[in-house]
Structure formats: C-alpha cells, structure tokens
mmCIF file of C-alpha atoms in Angstrom:
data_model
loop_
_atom_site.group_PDB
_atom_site.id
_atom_site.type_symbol
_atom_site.label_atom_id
_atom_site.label_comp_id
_atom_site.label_asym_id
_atom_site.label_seq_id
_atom_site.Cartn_x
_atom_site.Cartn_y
_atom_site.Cartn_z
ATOM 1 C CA UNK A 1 160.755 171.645 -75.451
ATOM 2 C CA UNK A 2 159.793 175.012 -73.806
ATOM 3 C CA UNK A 3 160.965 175.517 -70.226
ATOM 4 C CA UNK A 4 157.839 176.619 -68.758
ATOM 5 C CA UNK A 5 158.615 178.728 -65.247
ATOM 6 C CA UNK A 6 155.365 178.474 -63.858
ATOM 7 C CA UNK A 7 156.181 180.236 -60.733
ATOM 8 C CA UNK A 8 157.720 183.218 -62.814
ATOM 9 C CA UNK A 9 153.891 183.490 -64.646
ATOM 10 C CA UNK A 10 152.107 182.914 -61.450
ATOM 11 C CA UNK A 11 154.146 186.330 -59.773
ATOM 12 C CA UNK A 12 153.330 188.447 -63.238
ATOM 13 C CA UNK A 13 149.738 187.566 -62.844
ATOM 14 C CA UNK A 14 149.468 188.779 -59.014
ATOM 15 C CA UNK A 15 151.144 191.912 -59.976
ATOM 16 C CA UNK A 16 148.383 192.923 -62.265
ATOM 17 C CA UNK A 17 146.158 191.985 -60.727
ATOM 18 C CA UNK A 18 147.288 193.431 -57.443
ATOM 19 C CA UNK A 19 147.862 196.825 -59.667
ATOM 20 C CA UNK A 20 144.445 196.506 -60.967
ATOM 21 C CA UNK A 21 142.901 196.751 -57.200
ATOM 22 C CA UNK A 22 145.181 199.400 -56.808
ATOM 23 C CA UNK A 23 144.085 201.026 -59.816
ATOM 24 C CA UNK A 24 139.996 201.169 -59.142
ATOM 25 C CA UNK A 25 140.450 202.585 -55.779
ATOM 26 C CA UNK A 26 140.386 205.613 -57.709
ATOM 27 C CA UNK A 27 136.842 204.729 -58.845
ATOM 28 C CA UNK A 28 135.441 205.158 -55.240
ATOM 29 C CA UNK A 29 134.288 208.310 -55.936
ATOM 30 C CA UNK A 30 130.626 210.138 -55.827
ATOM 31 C CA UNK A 31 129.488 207.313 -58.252
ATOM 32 C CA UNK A 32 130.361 204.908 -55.769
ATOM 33 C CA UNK A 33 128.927 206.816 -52.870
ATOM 34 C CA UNK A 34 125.379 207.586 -55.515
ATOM 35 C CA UNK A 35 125.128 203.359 -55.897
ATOM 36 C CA UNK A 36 125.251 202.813 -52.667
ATOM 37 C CA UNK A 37 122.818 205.336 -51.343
ATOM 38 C CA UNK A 38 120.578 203.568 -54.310
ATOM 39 C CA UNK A 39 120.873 200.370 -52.885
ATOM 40 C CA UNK A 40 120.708 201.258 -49.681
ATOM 41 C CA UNK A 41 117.563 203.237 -49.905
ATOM 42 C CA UNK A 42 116.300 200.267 -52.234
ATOM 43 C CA UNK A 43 112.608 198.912 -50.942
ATOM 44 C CA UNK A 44 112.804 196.087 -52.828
ATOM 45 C CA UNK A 45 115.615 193.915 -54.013
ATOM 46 C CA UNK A 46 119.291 194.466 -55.496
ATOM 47 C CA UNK A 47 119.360 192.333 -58.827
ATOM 48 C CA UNK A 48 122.728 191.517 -59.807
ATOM 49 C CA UNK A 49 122.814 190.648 -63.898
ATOM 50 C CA UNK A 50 125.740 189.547 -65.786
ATOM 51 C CA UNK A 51 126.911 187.654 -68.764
ATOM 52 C CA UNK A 52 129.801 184.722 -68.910
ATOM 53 C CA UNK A 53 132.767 185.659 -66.241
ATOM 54 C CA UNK A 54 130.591 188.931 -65.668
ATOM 55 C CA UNK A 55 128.167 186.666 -64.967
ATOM 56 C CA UNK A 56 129.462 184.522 -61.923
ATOM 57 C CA UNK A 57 131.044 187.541 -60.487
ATOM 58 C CA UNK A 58 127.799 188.982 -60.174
ATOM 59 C CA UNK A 59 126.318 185.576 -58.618
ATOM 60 C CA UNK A 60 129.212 186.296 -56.068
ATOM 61 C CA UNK A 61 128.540 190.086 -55.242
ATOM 62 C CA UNK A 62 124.592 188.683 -55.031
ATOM 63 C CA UNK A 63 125.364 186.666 -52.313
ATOM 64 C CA UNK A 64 127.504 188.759 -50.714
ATOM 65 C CA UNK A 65 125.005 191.422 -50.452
ATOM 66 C CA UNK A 66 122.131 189.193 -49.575
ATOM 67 C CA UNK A 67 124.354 187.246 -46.152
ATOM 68 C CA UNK A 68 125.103 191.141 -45.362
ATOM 69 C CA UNK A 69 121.855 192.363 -45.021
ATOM 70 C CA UNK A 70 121.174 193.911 -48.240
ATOM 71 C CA UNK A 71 118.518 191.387 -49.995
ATOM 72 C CA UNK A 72 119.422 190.571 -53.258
ATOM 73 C CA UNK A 73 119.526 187.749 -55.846
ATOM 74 C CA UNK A 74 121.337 186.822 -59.523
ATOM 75 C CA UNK A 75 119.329 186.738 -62.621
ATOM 76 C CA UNK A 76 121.022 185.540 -66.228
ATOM 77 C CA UNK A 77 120.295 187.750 -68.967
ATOM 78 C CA UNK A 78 119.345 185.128 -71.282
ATOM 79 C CA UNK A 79 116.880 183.905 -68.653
ATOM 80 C CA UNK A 80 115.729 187.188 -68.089
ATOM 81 C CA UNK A 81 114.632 187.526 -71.641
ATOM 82 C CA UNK A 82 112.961 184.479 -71.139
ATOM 83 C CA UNK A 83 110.638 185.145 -68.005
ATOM 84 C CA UNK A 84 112.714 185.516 -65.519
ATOM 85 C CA UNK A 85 111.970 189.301 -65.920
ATOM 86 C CA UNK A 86 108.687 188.655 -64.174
ATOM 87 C CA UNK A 87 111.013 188.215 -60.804
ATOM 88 C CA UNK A 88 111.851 192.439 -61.339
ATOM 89 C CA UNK A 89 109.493 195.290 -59.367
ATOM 90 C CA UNK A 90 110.012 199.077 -60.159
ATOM 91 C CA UNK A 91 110.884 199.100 -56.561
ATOM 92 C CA UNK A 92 113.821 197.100 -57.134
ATOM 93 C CA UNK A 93 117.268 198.006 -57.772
ATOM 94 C CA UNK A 94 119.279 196.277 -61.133
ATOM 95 C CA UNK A 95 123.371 195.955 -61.059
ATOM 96 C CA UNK A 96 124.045 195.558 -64.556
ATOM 97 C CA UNK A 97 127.906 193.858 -64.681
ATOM 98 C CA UNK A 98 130.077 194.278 -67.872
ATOM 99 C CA UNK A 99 133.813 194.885 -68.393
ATOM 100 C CA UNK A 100 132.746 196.376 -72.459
ATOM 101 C CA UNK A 101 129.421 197.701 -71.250
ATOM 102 C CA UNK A 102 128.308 196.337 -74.555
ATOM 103 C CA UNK A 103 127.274 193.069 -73.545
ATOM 104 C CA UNK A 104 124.416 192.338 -75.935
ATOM 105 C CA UNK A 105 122.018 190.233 -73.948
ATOM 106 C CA UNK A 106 122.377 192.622 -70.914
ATOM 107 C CA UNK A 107 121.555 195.640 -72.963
ATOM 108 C CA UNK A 108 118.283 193.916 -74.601
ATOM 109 C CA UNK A 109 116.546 193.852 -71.582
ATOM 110 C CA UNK A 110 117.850 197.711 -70.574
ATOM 111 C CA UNK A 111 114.325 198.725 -72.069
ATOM 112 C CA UNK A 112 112.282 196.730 -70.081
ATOM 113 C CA UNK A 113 114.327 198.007 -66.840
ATOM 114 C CA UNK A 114 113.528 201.218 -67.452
ATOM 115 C CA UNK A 115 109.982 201.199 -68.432
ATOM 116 C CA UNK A 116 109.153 198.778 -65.171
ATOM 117 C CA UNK A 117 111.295 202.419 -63.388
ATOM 118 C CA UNK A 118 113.930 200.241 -61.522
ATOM 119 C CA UNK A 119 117.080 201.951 -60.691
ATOM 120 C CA UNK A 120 119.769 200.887 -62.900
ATOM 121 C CA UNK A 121 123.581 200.843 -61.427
ATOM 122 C CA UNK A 122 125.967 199.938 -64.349
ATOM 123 C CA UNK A 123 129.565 198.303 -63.668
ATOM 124 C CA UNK A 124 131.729 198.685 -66.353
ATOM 125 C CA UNK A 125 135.487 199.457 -67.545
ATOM 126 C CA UNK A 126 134.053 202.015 -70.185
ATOM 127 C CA UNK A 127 132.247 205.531 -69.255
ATOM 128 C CA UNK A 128 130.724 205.969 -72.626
ATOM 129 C CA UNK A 129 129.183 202.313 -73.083
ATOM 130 C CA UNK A 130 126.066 202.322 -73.924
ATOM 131 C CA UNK A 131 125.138 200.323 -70.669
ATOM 132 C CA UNK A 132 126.968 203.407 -68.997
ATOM 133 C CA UNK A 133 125.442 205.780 -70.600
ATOM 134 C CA UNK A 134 121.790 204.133 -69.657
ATOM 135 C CA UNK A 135 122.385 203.820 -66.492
ATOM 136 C CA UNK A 136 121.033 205.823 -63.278
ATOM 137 C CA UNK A 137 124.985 205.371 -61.959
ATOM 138 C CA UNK A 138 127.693 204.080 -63.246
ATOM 139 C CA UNK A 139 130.705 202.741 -61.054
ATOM 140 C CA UNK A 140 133.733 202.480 -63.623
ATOM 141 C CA UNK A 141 136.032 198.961 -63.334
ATOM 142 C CA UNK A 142 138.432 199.985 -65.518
ATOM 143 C CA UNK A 143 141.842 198.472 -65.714
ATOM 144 C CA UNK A 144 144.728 198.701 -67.701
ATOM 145 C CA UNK A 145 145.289 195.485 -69.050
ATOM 146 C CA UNK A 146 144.271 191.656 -68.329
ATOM 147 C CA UNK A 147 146.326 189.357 -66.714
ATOM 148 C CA UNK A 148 146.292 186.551 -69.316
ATOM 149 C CA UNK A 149 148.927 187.302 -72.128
ATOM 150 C CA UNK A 150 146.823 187.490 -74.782
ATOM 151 C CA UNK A 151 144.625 189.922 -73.009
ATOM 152 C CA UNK A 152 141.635 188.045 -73.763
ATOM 153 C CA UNK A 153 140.517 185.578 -70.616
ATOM 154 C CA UNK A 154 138.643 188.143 -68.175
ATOM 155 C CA UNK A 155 141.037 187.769 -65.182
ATOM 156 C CA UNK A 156 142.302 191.202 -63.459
ATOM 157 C CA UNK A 157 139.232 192.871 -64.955
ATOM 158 C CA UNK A 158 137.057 189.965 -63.043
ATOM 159 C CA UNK A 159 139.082 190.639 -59.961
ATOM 160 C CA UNK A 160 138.599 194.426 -60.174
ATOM 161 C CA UNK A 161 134.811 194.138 -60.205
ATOM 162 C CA UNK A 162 134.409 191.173 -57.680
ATOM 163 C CA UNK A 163 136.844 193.672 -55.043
ATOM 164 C CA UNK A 164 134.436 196.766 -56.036
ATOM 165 C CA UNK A 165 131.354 195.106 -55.337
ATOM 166 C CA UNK A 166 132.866 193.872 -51.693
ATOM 167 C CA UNK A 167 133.256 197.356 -51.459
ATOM 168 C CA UNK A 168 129.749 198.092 -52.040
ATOM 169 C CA UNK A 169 128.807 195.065 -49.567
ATOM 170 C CA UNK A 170 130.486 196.161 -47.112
ATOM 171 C CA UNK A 171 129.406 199.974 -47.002
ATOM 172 C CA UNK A 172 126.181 198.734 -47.096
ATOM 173 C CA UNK A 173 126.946 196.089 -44.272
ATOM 174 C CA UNK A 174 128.260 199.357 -41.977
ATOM 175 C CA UNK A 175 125.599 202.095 -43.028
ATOM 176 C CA UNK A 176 123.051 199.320 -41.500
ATOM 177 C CA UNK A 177 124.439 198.812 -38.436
ATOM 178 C CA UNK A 178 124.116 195.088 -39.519
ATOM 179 C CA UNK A 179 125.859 192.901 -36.582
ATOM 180 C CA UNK A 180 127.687 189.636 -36.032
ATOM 181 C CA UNK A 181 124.050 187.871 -34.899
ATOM 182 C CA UNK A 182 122.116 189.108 -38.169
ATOM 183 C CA UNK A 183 125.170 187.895 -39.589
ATOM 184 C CA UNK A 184 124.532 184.308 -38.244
ATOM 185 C CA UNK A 185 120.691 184.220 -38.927
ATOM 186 C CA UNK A 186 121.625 184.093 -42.148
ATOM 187 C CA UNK A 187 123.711 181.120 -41.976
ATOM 188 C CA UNK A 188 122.331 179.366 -39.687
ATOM 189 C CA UNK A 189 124.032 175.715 -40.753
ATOM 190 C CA UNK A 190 127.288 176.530 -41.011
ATOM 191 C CA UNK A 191 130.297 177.046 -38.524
ATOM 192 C CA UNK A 192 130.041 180.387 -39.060
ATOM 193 C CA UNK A 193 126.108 180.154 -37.733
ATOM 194 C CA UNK A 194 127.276 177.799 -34.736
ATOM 195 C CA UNK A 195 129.968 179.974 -33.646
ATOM 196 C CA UNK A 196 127.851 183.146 -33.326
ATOM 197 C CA UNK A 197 124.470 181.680 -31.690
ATOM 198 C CA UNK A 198 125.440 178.912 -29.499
ATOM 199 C CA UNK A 199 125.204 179.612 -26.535
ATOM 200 C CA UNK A 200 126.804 177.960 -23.133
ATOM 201 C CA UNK A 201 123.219 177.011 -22.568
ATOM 202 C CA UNK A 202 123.430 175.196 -25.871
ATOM 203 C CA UNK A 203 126.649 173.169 -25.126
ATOM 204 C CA UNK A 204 126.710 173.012 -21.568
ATOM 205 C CA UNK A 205 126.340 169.454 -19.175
ATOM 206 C CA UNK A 206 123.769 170.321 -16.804
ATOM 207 C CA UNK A 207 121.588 169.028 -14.001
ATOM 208 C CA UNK A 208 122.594 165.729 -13.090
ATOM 209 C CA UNK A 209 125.723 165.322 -15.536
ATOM 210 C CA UNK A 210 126.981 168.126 -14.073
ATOM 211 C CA UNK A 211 130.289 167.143 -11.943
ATOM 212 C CA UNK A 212 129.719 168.652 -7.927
ATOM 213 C CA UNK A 213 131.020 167.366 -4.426
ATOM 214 C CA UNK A 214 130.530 168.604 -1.327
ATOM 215 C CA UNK A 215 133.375 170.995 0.210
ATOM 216 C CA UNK A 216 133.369 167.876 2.863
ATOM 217 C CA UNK A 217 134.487 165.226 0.681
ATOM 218 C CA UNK A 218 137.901 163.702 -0.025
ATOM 219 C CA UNK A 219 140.190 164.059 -3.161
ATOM 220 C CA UNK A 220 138.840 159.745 -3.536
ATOM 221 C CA UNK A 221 135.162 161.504 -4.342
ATOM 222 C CA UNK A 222 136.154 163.648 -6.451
ATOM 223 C CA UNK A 223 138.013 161.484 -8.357
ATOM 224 C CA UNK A 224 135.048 159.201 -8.382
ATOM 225 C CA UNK A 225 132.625 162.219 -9.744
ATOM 226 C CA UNK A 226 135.255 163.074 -12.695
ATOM 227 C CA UNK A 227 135.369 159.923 -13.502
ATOM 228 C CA UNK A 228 131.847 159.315 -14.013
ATOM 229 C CA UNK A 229 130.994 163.030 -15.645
ATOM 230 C CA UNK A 230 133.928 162.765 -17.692
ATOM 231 C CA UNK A 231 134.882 166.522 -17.689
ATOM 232 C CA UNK A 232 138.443 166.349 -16.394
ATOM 233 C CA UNK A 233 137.086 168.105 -13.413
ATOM 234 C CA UNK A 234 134.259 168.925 -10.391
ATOM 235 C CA UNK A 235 132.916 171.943 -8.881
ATOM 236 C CA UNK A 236 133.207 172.147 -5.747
ATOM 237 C CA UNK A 237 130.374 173.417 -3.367
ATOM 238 C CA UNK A 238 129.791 174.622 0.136
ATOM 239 C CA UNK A 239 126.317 173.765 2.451
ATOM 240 C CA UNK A 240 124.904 176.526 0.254
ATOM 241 C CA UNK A 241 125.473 174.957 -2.877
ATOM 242 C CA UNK A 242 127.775 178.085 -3.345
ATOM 243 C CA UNK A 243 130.810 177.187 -5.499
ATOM 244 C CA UNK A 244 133.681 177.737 -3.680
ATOM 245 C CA UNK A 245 136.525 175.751 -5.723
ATOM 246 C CA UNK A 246 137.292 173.686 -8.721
ATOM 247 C CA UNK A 247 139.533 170.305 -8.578
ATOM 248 C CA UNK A 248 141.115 169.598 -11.916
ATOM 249 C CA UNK A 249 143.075 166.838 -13.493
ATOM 250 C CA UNK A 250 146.393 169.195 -13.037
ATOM 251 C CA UNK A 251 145.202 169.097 -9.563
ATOM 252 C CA UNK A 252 145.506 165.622 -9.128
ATOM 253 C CA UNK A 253 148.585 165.742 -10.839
ATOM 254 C CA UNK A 254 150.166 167.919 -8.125
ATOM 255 C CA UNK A 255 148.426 165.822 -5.175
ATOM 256 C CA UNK A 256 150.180 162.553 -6.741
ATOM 257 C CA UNK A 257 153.530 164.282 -6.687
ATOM 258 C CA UNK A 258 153.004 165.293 -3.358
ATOM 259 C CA UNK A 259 152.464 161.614 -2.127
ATOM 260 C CA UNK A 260 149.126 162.700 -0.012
ATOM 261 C CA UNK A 261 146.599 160.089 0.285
ATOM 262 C CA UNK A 262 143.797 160.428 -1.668
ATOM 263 C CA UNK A 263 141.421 158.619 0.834
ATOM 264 C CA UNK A 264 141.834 160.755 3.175
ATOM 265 C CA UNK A 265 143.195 164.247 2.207
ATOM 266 C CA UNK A 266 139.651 166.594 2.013
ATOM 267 C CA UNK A 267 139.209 168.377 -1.320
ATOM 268 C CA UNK A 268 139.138 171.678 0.605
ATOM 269 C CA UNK A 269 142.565 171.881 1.269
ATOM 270 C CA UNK A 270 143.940 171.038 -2.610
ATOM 271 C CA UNK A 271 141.284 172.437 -4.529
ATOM 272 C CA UNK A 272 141.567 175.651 -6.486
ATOM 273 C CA UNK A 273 139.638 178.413 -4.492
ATOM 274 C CA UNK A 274 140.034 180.990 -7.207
ATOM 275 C CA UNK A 275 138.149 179.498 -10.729
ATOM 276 C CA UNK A 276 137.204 181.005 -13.510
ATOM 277 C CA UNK A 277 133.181 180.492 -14.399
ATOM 278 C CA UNK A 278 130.701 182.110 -16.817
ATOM 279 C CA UNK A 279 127.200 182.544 -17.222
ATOM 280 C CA UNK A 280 125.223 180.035 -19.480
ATOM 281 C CA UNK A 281 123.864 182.997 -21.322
ATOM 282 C CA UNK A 282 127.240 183.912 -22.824
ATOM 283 C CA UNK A 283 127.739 183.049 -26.911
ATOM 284 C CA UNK A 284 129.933 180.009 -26.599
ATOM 285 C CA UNK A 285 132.278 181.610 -28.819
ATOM 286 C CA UNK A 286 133.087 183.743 -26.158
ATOM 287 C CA UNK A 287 133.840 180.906 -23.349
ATOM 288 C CA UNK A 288 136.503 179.459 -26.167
ATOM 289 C CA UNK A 289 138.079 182.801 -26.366
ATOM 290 C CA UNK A 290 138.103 182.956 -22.326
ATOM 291 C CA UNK A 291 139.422 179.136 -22.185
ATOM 292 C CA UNK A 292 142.131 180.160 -24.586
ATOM 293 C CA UNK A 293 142.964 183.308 -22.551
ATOM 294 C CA UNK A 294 142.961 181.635 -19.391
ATOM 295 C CA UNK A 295 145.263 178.294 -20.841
ATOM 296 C CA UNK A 296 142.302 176.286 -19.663
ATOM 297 C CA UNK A 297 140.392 173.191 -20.686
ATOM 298 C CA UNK A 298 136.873 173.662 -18.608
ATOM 299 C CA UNK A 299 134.590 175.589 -17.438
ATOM 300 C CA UNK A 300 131.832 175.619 -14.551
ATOM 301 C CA UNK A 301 128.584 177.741 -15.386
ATOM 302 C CA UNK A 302 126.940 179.482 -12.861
ATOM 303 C CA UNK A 303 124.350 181.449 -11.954
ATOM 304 C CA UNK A 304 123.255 184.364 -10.353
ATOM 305 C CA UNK A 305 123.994 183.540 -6.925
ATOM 306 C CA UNK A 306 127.185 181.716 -7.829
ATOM 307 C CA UNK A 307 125.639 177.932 -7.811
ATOM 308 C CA UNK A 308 126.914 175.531 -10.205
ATOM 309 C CA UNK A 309 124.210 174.909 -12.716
ATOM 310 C CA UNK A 310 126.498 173.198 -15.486
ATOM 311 C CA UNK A 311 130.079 172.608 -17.027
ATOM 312 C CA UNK A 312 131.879 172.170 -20.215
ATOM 313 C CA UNK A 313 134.920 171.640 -21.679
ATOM 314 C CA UNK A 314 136.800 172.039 -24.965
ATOM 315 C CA UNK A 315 136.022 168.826 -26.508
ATOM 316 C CA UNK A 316 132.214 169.980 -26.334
ATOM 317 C CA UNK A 317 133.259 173.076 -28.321
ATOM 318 C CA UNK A 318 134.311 170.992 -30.694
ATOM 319 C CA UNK A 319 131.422 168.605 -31.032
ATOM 320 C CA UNK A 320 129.426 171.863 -31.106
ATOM 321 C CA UNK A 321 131.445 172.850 -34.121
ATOM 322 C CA UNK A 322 132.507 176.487 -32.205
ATOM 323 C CA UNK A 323 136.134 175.082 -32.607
#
C-alpha cells in the first residue's frame, strides 16, 4: 500500500493556489477599474451567471456584492434559458463567470443580453474566448495551472475568481462610502447585525432595576441593592440624584479585608469616586470595547446631567449576542 502524506499534498495545494492570487493581481488593471465603474454606475442590478464550480463562485461574489451595498443576485444559466431571463432589465448589469469562456449554456443566452442592452462584464482565464470577446469588459482570471494533479477539478482557478470578485466588492463597498450601519441593515439577524445596532439603550437595566443608593447609606445597603439588581454593583448618588461613585464587588472585597463593619461604615467613604459611565445612545459594541479597555465588568449609563438612568454588565452583552 501507498504511503499517502497528506500533509505534504495539502502544502503543494496552498502554494498554487497562493501563487495563483499572486498571479491575477496583475489583472487589476483598466479592465478592472472599466467593471467596476460599470457596476458602480449600474441603475439596476449586478447579475452574477455561472455554470458548475463557476457557478457557486458566482452565487458567492452575488452575495457579497448585494450585503455591500451593490444590489445584486445569482441566476443559473440553464434557468435562465428557461424564464428566469424575464428577472434581466437593459438597465441591469450581467457578470458572466467562466474559467474557458466557452461555457456553452452561458454563451446561449449572450444574445438575449445584448439585445435586452445590459452591460456585459466577462470573467474568464482566456482573452480571446468568445464570452471575452462579447463582452463590454473583460477581467482576465487566468492562472497557470490547477491545483488538483490532474489539472482537471476547478480549484486555484475557483480561488482566483472568488479573490477577484472580493476585489470588485470591495472597491465598490469604498467608492460608496458604504458604512459599518448599512452594513448591519443588511443583516439584521445575525451577530454581525446585533453587534453594530444595539445600542446601550437596547441592553441596558433601567428604571427601577437599575441598582442606586443614596450617598447616605451604609456599605449593608448597598450590599442589599446588588443583591437584589444582580449587577455586581450600585451607583451611587448624591441629594441631586447626581452620580457621584460606584461600589463594586472588588469593593467589597477590599472592605472585607479591611475588617470594617459593614453596618455601619457609610458607602461614601469606600466607594469609587472616579467611575467610568457612558451614554445609553452609544452602539453597545462600543461599551464592550470600553469594558475591555478599562478591565471592567459594568457599567452605569447616564445622562446628560450625569444621573444614573441605567446599568449593565458583561453577561448582558452576552445575552445580547454583542459578545
């Protein structure tokens, strides 16, 4: 039996395809720049078409475009020919997707493309294809050889045209001036959504779960309010309402090694006077990068005129799916 050294095949396939990427930079040239200003200027939608491995590439570079703010969508070439045409305007802008540019159900419907007048961007590994040569732009994919040994499976060529048309997202992403919250309206479900929306607003224990004592009080109240809030912690306020200090569990930690007497000892004189807060309109997102910063597990939100209006801590970050 054949020692098979996996490992050894894995490395040889990176390489080539790691040359391959390094290969079509080349290939971001005035063609590049030429589909891009296409799709950018593009009223309607970008239709990405492919066939097989072409094909699910394609799907990819769809989606990629259409969560980036460039609205696009796949459509197969064999259900093009059958209907699915119907979905294409002349306003529209097709991405046609094949390493041979002779991919026969892709070309069949090249006609129809160009009597509708949609602008036709051809990806391809060959300049004089025919799907090339039809073609408003062509962006060339070329590579030197495929990663499987027998130079058949589509694998670096797959790899080369998946990286260009990130490329092409991500031009596009820039040249709009598209942002991290058009970003998350677009995925509104995921973590990706929750991270980039939420705000403290969202997350935040407010009103009466909020954890407050009076600057008058003793460390036994506030122990009493943290234990029924459950934060790990209470604001601490003044006649005003004004926060004016913050008594933590590491607080009580410190008070216990100290051997005062928690019945009597005021919160004023063991609290921490100098807190860190934020304002319930920041992303929460941004209150787990300030938590981090600060090595903190809480925060008190305030507002305006520094009165506590809420508070929070990490495991409602998690909950919220921010973490």
């Amino acid at each position: 039996m054949t020692t098979l050294n996996f490992i050894e095949q894995g490395l040889r396939v990176l390489n080539i395809e790691r040359q391959a990427l390094n290969d079509i930079a080349q290939y971001v040239d005035e063609n590049f720049h030429q589909a891009c200003q296409l799709m950018f200027d593009c009223e309607g939608r970008i239709i990405v078409i492919g066939m097989g491995k072409s094909g699910h590439i394609g799907n990819k570079i769809a989606a990629t475009l259409a969560s980036t703010g460039s609205p696009a969508f796949f459509v197969h070439p064999g259900e093009a020919s059958h209907g699915d045409l119907g979905m294409i305007t002349k306003n529209d802008v097709v991405m046609l997707i094949s390493n041979s540019g002779e991919t026969s159900e892709v070309l069949n419907i090249i006609p129809v493309l160009k009597r509708l007048g949609a602008k036709i961007i051809a990806m391809t590994g060959n300049t004089k294809s025919t799907m090339a040569t039809h073609a408003n732009v062509h962006v060339c994919i070329k590579v030197e050889k495929e990663a499987c040994s027998l130079g058949l499976a589509p694998t670096a060529s797959t790899t080369a045209t998946l990286a260009m048309g990130d490329a092409m997202a991500v031009a596009l992403l820039e040249a709009r001036g598209f942002t991290a919250d058009d970003f998350a309206l677009s995925h509104p479900g995921g973590s990706l959504g929750k991270r980039l929306l939420l705000t403290l607003k969202d997350v935040m224990h407010s009103g009466a779960n909020t954890p407050i004592i009076s600057v008058s009080q003793t460390v036994k109240d506030a122990l009493i309010e943290m234990s029924a809030k459950g934060l790990g912690m209470t604001a601490i306020v003044d006649k005003s309402n004004q926060l004016v200090g913050l008594f933590t569990d590491g607080d009580l930690r410190r008070i216990l090694e100290q051997r005062l007497d928690i019945h009597t000892t005021q919160i004023d004189l063991v609290m921490t006077r100098s807190c860190t807060t934020a304002t319930q309109d920041i992303l929460a997102a941004e209150a787990l990068n300030i938590m981090e910063h600060k090595r903190i597990n809480g925060l008190i939100v305030v507002n305006e005129q520094n009165q506590p209006i809420g508070a929070l801590n990490m495991q409602d970050l998690l909950k919220a799916g921010v973490l």
